[in-house]
Amino acid sequence: MVAVVVAEGVNLSLSISLLTFLVLLHLSTSQAPAPPPFSPPFNITHILLDARDFNVAASALQASGVASQFEEFERGVGITLFVPTDLAFASSTNLLRSLPAEKKSLVLEFHALHSYYPLGSLQSIVNPVQPTLATEDTAAGLFTLNITRLSNGSSDVSIATGLVQASITRTVFDQNPLAIFAVSKVLLPKDLFNRTSHTSEAAPPAVQLAGTAPGPGADGRAPVMSVSTGIGQRVDSLFWPLIATGLIYLVHLPCLC
């Protein structure tokens, strides 16, 4: 009789303990703070600034708002960026500054693939023609990159746009879902820059050689050639790239004070 009473007391204690545990568990669960809102796992602008040599790209991405767009794509299947160095941007300053804001954004989007590709995947890519984020904003078949492995036996990756051919020089950042690679040139899309405009930008204006006579004008007079105009155009075409390059090297000089 005593044993039965003891057993019933033990069972009652266990039931109370179990009930207490369940109540406490419910209270702790219901009072748990809500999870913080999702934020992009990586700040692309900060990564580029920390890596150095990418000040122009970081500023352009931030000012245009494209950096935020890139970070949004990290939430899905990831994103791969090809980022020109400051020196690469300096050689294309004239071409880029003549574009309106929306086309500058397209050029920036042209440097991104809407997928995460580590270097090994780019070296063994099956379909070399890859759409970019600019393709998604325009139409299929436009703003595509041709990504191939160089045929010289090395593991270098070549990126061709139809106007320029660049190569990946180093891995800046690689952590799923984000890969960032430095490239040797600004990737100029053929859909914005035709071969004629690209060639004329690089070539200096023609200069009349000494000893050759210019042809007559409509009034029969020989036109007066302005040498200063030709020189001024040549200086202007070189001025901004030189200034940009000079600023780059000044930024990287150690303090001598």
mmCIF file of C-alpha atoms in Angstrom:
data_model
loop_
_atom_site.group_PDB
_atom_site.id
_atom_site.type_symbol
_atom_site.label_atom_id
_atom_site.label_comp_id
_atom_site.label_asym_id
_atom_site.label_seq_id
_atom_site.Cartn_x
_atom_site.Cartn_y
_atom_site.Cartn_z
ATOM 1 C CA MET A 1 0.000 0.000 0.000
ATOM 2 C CA VAL A 2 2.820 2.335 0.879
ATOM 3 C CA ALA A 3 4.621 1.494 -2.357
ATOM 4 C CA VAL A 4 1.554 2.380 -4.396
ATOM 5 C CA VAL A 5 1.241 5.756 -2.701
ATOM 6 C CA VAL A 6 4.917 6.498 -3.257
ATOM 7 C CA ALA A 7 4.663 5.548 -6.928
ATOM 8 C CA GLU A 8 1.658 7.793 -7.420
ATOM 9 C CA GLY A 9 3.522 10.662 -5.732
ATOM 10 C CA VAL A 10 6.487 10.194 -8.038
ATOM 11 C CA ASN A 11 4.259 10.162 -11.095
ATOM 12 C CA LEU A 12 2.537 13.336 -9.909
ATOM 13 C CA SER A 13 5.884 15.085 -9.401
ATOM 14 C CA LEU A 14 7.045 14.090 -12.864
ATOM 15 C CA SER A 15 3.832 15.374 -14.388
ATOM 16 C CA ILE A 16 4.167 18.708 -12.602
ATOM 17 C CA SER A 17 7.814 19.017 -13.649
ATOM 18 C CA LEU A 18 6.950 18.242 -17.273
ATOM 19 C CA LEU A 19 4.098 20.741 -17.232
ATOM 20 C CA THR A 20 6.359 23.409 -15.734
ATOM 21 C CA PHE A 21 8.982 22.774 -18.407
ATOM 22 C CA LEU A 22 6.447 23.101 -21.204
ATOM 23 C CA VAL A 23 5.089 26.375 -19.784
ATOM 24 C CA LEU A 24 8.592 27.859 -19.446
ATOM 25 C CA LEU A 25 9.475 26.727 -22.975
ATOM 26 C CA HIS A 26 6.348 28.400 -24.348
ATOM 27 C CA LEU A 27 7.093 31.637 -22.517
ATOM 28 C CA SER A 28 10.711 31.769 -23.670
ATOM 29 C CA THR A 29 9.688 31.111 -27.271
ATOM 30 C CA SER A 30 6.919 33.692 -27.332
ATOM 31 C CA GLN A 31 9.137 36.359 -25.765
ATOM 32 C CA ALA A 32 12.116 35.791 -28.076
ATOM 33 C CA PRO A 33 13.067 38.957 -30.012
ATOM 34 C CA ALA A 34 12.221 39.073 -33.686
ATOM 35 C CA PRO A 35 15.156 38.350 -36.013
ATOM 36 C CA PRO A 36 16.815 41.458 -37.436
ATOM 37 C CA PRO A 37 15.880 42.467 -41.019
ATOM 38 C CA PHE A 38 18.004 40.956 -43.761
ATOM 39 C CA SER A 39 21.019 42.945 -44.799
ATOM 40 C CA PRO A 40 23.442 42.183 -47.604
ATOM 41 C CA PRO A 41 26.254 39.971 -46.324
ATOM 42 C CA PHE A 42 28.972 42.067 -47.943
ATOM 43 C CA ASN A 43 29.529 45.759 -48.583
ATOM 44 C CA ILE A 44 31.048 45.856 -52.068
ATOM 45 C CA THR A 45 32.203 49.464 -51.830
ATOM 46 C CA HIS A 46 34.103 48.823 -48.596
ATOM 47 C CA ILE A 47 35.698 45.706 -50.043
ATOM 48 C CA LEU A 48 37.007 47.664 -53.035
ATOM 49 C CA LEU A 49 38.330 50.520 -50.902
ATOM 50 C CA ASP A 50 40.085 48.110 -48.558
ATOM 51 C CA ALA A 51 41.652 46.293 -51.514
ATOM 52 C CA ARG A 52 43.134 49.558 -52.870
ATOM 53 C CA ASP A 53 43.643 50.441 -56.548
ATOM 54 C CA PHE A 54 39.838 50.534 -56.966
ATOM 55 C CA ASN A 55 38.958 54.046 -55.766
ATOM 56 C CA VAL A 56 37.399 55.087 -59.099
ATOM 57 C CA ALA A 57 35.252 51.968 -59.318
ATOM 58 C CA ALA A 58 34.090 52.271 -55.703
ATOM 59 C CA SER A 59 33.139 55.930 -56.184
ATOM 60 C CA ALA A 60 31.309 55.240 -59.456
ATOM 61 C CA LEU A 61 29.348 52.331 -57.994
ATOM 62 C CA GLN A 62 28.366 54.320 -54.923
ATOM 63 C CA ALA A 63 27.426 57.527 -56.774
ATOM 64 C CA SER A 64 25.321 55.714 -59.386
ATOM 65 C CA GLY A 65 23.518 53.474 -56.907
ATOM 66 C CA VAL A 66 24.690 50.388 -58.798
ATOM 67 C CA ALA A 67 26.533 49.154 -55.672
ATOM 68 C CA SER A 68 23.194 48.709 -53.886
ATOM 69 C CA GLN A 69 21.827 46.869 -56.900
ATOM 70 C CA PHE A 70 24.811 44.514 -56.879
ATOM 71 C CA GLU A 71 24.333 43.809 -53.173
ATOM 72 C CA GLU A 72 20.674 42.942 -53.788
ATOM 73 C CA PHE A 73 21.756 40.193 -56.171
ATOM 74 C CA GLU A 74 23.790 38.568 -53.405
ATOM 75 C CA ARG A 75 20.491 37.388 -51.903
ATOM 76 C CA GLY A 76 19.829 35.071 -54.850
ATOM 77 C CA VAL A 77 22.284 32.905 -56.745
ATOM 78 C CA GLY A 78 25.112 35.376 -56.168
ATOM 79 C CA ILE A 79 27.086 37.814 -58.288
ATOM 80 C CA THR A 80 30.491 38.004 -59.977
ATOM 81 C CA LEU A 81 32.171 41.366 -60.587
ATOM 82 C CA PHE A 82 35.004 42.323 -62.935
ATOM 83 C CA VAL A 83 36.455 45.571 -61.585
ATOM 84 C CA PRO A 84 38.983 47.684 -63.529
ATOM 85 C CA THR A 85 41.850 49.191 -61.580
ATOM 86 C CA ASP A 86 42.244 52.955 -61.202
ATOM 87 C CA LEU A 87 44.895 52.961 -63.914
ATOM 88 C CA ALA A 88 42.564 51.096 -66.290
ATOM 89 C CA PHE A 89 39.848 53.690 -65.695
ATOM 90 C CA ALA A 90 42.297 56.540 -66.350
ATOM 91 C CA SER A 91 42.863 55.359 -69.916
ATOM 92 C CA SER A 92 39.105 55.462 -70.654
ATOM 93 C CA THR A 93 38.146 58.688 -68.884
ATOM 94 C CA ASN A 94 37.231 60.638 -72.045
ATOM 95 C CA LEU A 95 34.951 57.925 -73.384
ATOM 96 C CA LEU A 96 33.097 57.401 -70.131
ATOM 97 C CA ARG A 97 32.592 61.012 -69.112
ATOM 98 C CA SER A 98 30.785 61.770 -72.397
ATOM 99 C CA LEU A 99 28.002 59.280 -71.544
ATOM 100 C CA PRO A 100 24.717 60.245 -69.860
ATOM 101 C CA ALA A 101 24.111 58.846 -66.364
ATOM 102 C CA GLU A 102 21.889 55.920 -67.422
ATOM 103 C CA LYS A 103 24.466 54.675 -69.932
ATOM 104 C CA LYS A 104 27.246 54.968 -67.367
ATOM 105 C CA SER A 105 25.163 52.694 -65.159
ATOM 106 C CA LEU A 106 24.843 50.232 -68.045
ATOM 107 C CA VAL A 107 28.635 50.174 -68.398
ATOM 108 C CA LEU A 108 28.963 49.372 -64.688
ATOM 109 C CA GLU A 109 26.311 46.643 -64.926
ATOM 110 C CA PHE A 110 28.198 45.261 -67.936
ATOM 111 C CA HIS A 111 30.992 44.315 -65.502
ATOM 112 C CA ALA A 112 28.774 41.903 -63.532
ATOM 113 C CA LEU A 113 27.433 38.379 -64.001
ATOM 114 C CA HIS A 114 24.237 37.346 -62.242
ATOM 115 C CA SER A 115 25.796 34.232 -60.712
ATOM 116 C CA TYR A 116 28.611 33.365 -58.348
ATOM 117 C CA TYR A 117 31.631 32.149 -60.345
ATOM 118 C CA PRO A 118 34.880 31.411 -58.510
ATOM 119 C CA LEU A 119 38.031 31.542 -60.626
ATOM 120 C CA GLY A 120 38.026 27.797 -61.242
ATOM 121 C CA SER A 121 34.538 27.994 -62.735
ATOM 122 C CA LEU A 122 35.558 30.814 -65.081
ATOM 123 C CA GLN A 123 38.585 28.816 -66.226
ATOM 124 C CA SER A 124 36.408 25.852 -67.159
ATOM 125 C CA ILE A 125 33.284 27.687 -68.322
ATOM 126 C CA VAL A 126 31.352 25.734 -70.955
ATOM 127 C CA ASN A 127 29.463 28.518 -72.715
ATOM 128 C CA PRO A 128 31.884 31.439 -73.225
ATOM 129 C CA VAL A 129 29.134 33.961 -74.109
ATOM 130 C CA GLN A 130 27.717 35.185 -70.820
ATOM 131 C CA PRO A 131 24.866 37.673 -70.279
ATOM 132 C CA THR A 132 25.555 40.462 -67.818
ATOM 133 C CA LEU A 133 23.324 42.505 -65.552
ATOM 134 C CA ALA A 134 23.192 45.061 -68.371
ATOM 135 C CA THR A 135 21.693 42.326 -70.555
ATOM 136 C CA GLU A 136 18.811 41.977 -68.102
ATOM 137 C CA ASP A 137 18.139 45.716 -68.374
ATOM 138 C CA THR A 138 18.169 45.727 -72.202
ATOM 139 C CA ALA A 139 17.433 42.611 -74.255
ATOM 140 C CA ALA A 140 18.694 39.115 -74.875
ATOM 141 C CA GLY A 141 21.821 39.037 -77.006
ATOM 142 C CA LEU A 142 22.954 42.528 -75.973
ATOM 143 C CA PHE A 143 25.721 43.485 -73.554
ATOM 144 C CA THR A 144 27.265 40.013 -73.384
ATOM 145 C CA LEU A 145 30.827 39.043 -72.443
ATOM 146 C CA ASN A 146 32.953 36.376 -74.071
ATOM 147 C CA ILE A 147 34.872 34.628 -71.305
ATOM 148 C CA THR A 148 37.546 32.120 -72.282
ATOM 149 C CA ARG A 149 40.705 30.584 -70.934
ATOM 150 C CA LEU A 150 43.820 31.747 -72.743
ATOM 151 C CA SER A 151 45.256 29.207 -75.158
ATOM 152 C CA ASN A 152 48.869 29.771 -74.074
ATOM 153 C CA GLY A 153 48.765 26.935 -71.582
ATOM 154 C CA SER A 154 48.292 29.226 -68.579
ATOM 155 C CA SER A 155 45.283 29.472 -66.308
ATOM 156 C CA ASP A 156 44.651 33.130 -67.220
ATOM 157 C CA VAL A 157 41.095 34.138 -68.110
ATOM 158 C CA SER A 158 40.361 36.444 -71.039
ATOM 159 C CA ILE A 159 37.274 38.654 -71.208
ATOM 160 C CA ALA A 160 36.338 40.080 -74.627
ATOM 161 C CA THR A 161 33.612 42.621 -75.351
ATOM 162 C CA GLY A 162 33.917 42.963 -79.118
ATOM 163 C CA LEU A 163 35.896 46.185 -78.632
ATOM 164 C CA VAL A 164 38.469 45.395 -75.970
ATOM 165 C CA GLN A 165 40.061 42.263 -74.615
ATOM 166 C CA ALA A 166 40.960 42.295 -70.943
ATOM 167 C CA SER A 167 42.314 39.683 -68.568
ATOM 168 C CA ILE A 168 41.776 38.868 -64.921
ATOM 169 C CA THR A 169 44.851 40.052 -63.032
ATOM 170 C CA ARG A 170 43.973 38.884 -59.522
ATOM 171 C CA THR A 171 41.208 37.752 -57.220
ATOM 172 C CA VAL A 172 40.077 40.609 -54.993
ATOM 173 C CA PHE A 173 37.388 38.754 -53.030
ATOM 174 C CA ASP A 174 35.933 35.261 -53.235
ATOM 175 C CA GLN A 175 33.344 34.112 -50.736
ATOM 176 C CA ASN A 176 30.012 32.690 -51.809
ATOM 177 C CA PRO A 177 27.802 34.436 -52.949
ATOM 178 C CA LEU A 178 30.243 37.167 -54.062
ATOM 179 C CA ALA A 179 33.316 37.008 -56.303
ATOM 180 C CA ILE A 180 35.308 40.109 -57.309
ATOM 181 C CA PHE A 181 38.147 40.010 -59.837
ATOM 182 C CA ALA A 182 40.492 42.781 -60.964
ATOM 183 C CA VAL A 183 40.639 43.239 -64.735
ATOM 184 C CA SER A 184 43.283 44.968 -66.828
ATOM 185 C CA LYS A 185 40.904 47.180 -68.852
ATOM 186 C CA VAL A 186 37.523 48.837 -68.648
ATOM 187 C CA LEU A 187 35.051 46.547 -70.389
ATOM 188 C CA LEU A 188 33.543 48.732 -73.111
ATOM 189 C CA PRO A 189 30.348 47.226 -74.583
ATOM 190 C CA LYS A 190 30.147 47.251 -78.360
ATOM 191 C CA ASP A 191 26.450 48.074 -77.975
ATOM 192 C CA LEU A 192 27.434 51.553 -76.739
ATOM 193 C CA PHE A 193 30.800 52.169 -78.377
ATOM 194 C CA ASN A 194 31.238 51.256 -82.031
ATOM 195 C CA ARG A 195 34.678 50.598 -83.447
ATOM 196 C CA THR A 196 34.809 53.968 -85.210
ATOM 197 C CA SER A 197 34.226 56.035 -82.062
ATOM 198 C CA HIS A 198 36.609 53.861 -80.073
ATOM 199 C CA THR A 199 39.363 54.261 -82.679
ATOM 200 C CA SER A 200 38.861 57.993 -83.133
ATOM 201 C CA GLU A 201 39.101 58.535 -79.379
ATOM 202 C CA ALA A 202 42.461 56.831 -79.193
ATOM 203 C CA ALA A 203 43.957 58.444 -82.301
ATOM 204 C CA PRO A 204 45.212 62.065 -82.130
ATOM 205 C CA PRO A 205 43.729 64.579 -84.592
ATOM 206 C CA ALA A 206 45.487 64.915 -87.931
ATOM 207 C CA VAL A 207 48.162 67.613 -88.136
ATOM 208 C CA GLN A 208 49.138 69.332 -91.413
ATOM 209 C CA LEU A 209 52.721 68.432 -92.256
ATOM 210 C CA ALA A 210 55.180 71.209 -93.015
ATOM 211 C CA GLY A 211 55.650 71.894 -96.723
ATOM 212 C CA THR A 212 52.227 70.648 -97.806
ATOM 213 C CA ALA A 213 49.663 73.120 -99.027
ATOM 214 C CA PRO A 214 46.030 72.841 -97.895
ATOM 215 C CA GLY A 215 43.377 72.690 -100.564
ATOM 216 C CA PRO A 216 41.422 75.821 -101.578
ATOM 217 C CA GLY A 217 38.223 76.752 -99.855
ATOM 218 C CA ALA A 218 34.869 77.468 -101.444
ATOM 219 C CA ASP A 219 35.920 81.036 -102.251
ATOM 220 C CA GLY A 220 39.117 79.930 -103.957
ATOM 221 C CA ARG A 221 41.318 81.069 -101.086
ATOM 222 C CA ALA A 222 43.622 78.761 -99.228
ATOM 223 C CA PRO A 223 42.186 78.109 -95.759
ATOM 224 C CA VAL A 224 44.176 79.315 -92.781
ATOM 225 C CA MET A 225 45.299 76.397 -90.651
ATOM 226 C CA SER A 226 45.210 76.869 -86.885
ATOM 227 C CA VAL A 227 48.008 74.824 -85.384
ATOM 228 C CA SER A 228 47.012 75.870 -81.879
ATOM 229 C CA THR A 229 43.565 74.298 -82.305
ATOM 230 C CA GLY A 230 45.014 70.916 -83.202
ATOM 231 C CA ILE A 231 47.458 71.058 -80.316
ATOM 232 C CA GLY A 232 44.725 72.136 -77.932
ATOM 233 C CA GLN A 233 42.588 69.170 -78.913
ATOM 234 C CA ARG A 234 45.499 66.804 -78.375
ATOM 235 C CA VAL A 235 46.299 68.301 -74.978
ATOM 236 C CA ASP A 236 42.635 68.074 -73.948
ATOM 237 C CA SER A 237 42.456 64.408 -74.971
ATOM 238 C CA LEU A 238 45.446 63.628 -72.758
ATOM 239 C CA PHE A 239 44.733 66.017 -69.887
ATOM 240 C CA TRP A 240 42.170 64.078 -67.860
ATOM 241 C CA PRO A 241 43.858 60.652 -68.078
ATOM 242 C CA LEU A 242 47.140 62.244 -66.942
ATOM 243 C CA ILE A 243 45.438 64.070 -64.085
ATOM 244 C CA ALA A 244 43.644 60.891 -63.003
ATOM 245 C CA THR A 245 46.878 58.891 -63.154
ATOM 246 C CA GLY A 246 48.721 61.561 -61.208
ATOM 247 C CA LEU A 247 46.090 61.553 -58.489
ATOM 248 C CA ILE A 248 46.316 57.793 -58.247
ATOM 249 C CA TYR A 249 50.043 57.870 -57.639
ATOM 250 C CA LEU A 250 49.707 60.766 -55.180
ATOM 251 C CA VAL A 251 47.193 58.749 -53.166
ATOM 252 C CA HIS A 252 49.632 55.860 -52.863
ATOM 253 C CA LEU A 253 52.704 57.950 -51.976
ATOM 254 C CA PRO A 254 53.755 57.544 -48.342
ATOM 255 C CA CYS A 255 53.657 60.609 -46.133
ATOM 256 C CA LEU A 256 57.050 62.304 -46.132
ATOM 257 C CA CYS A 257 56.281 64.807 -43.403
#
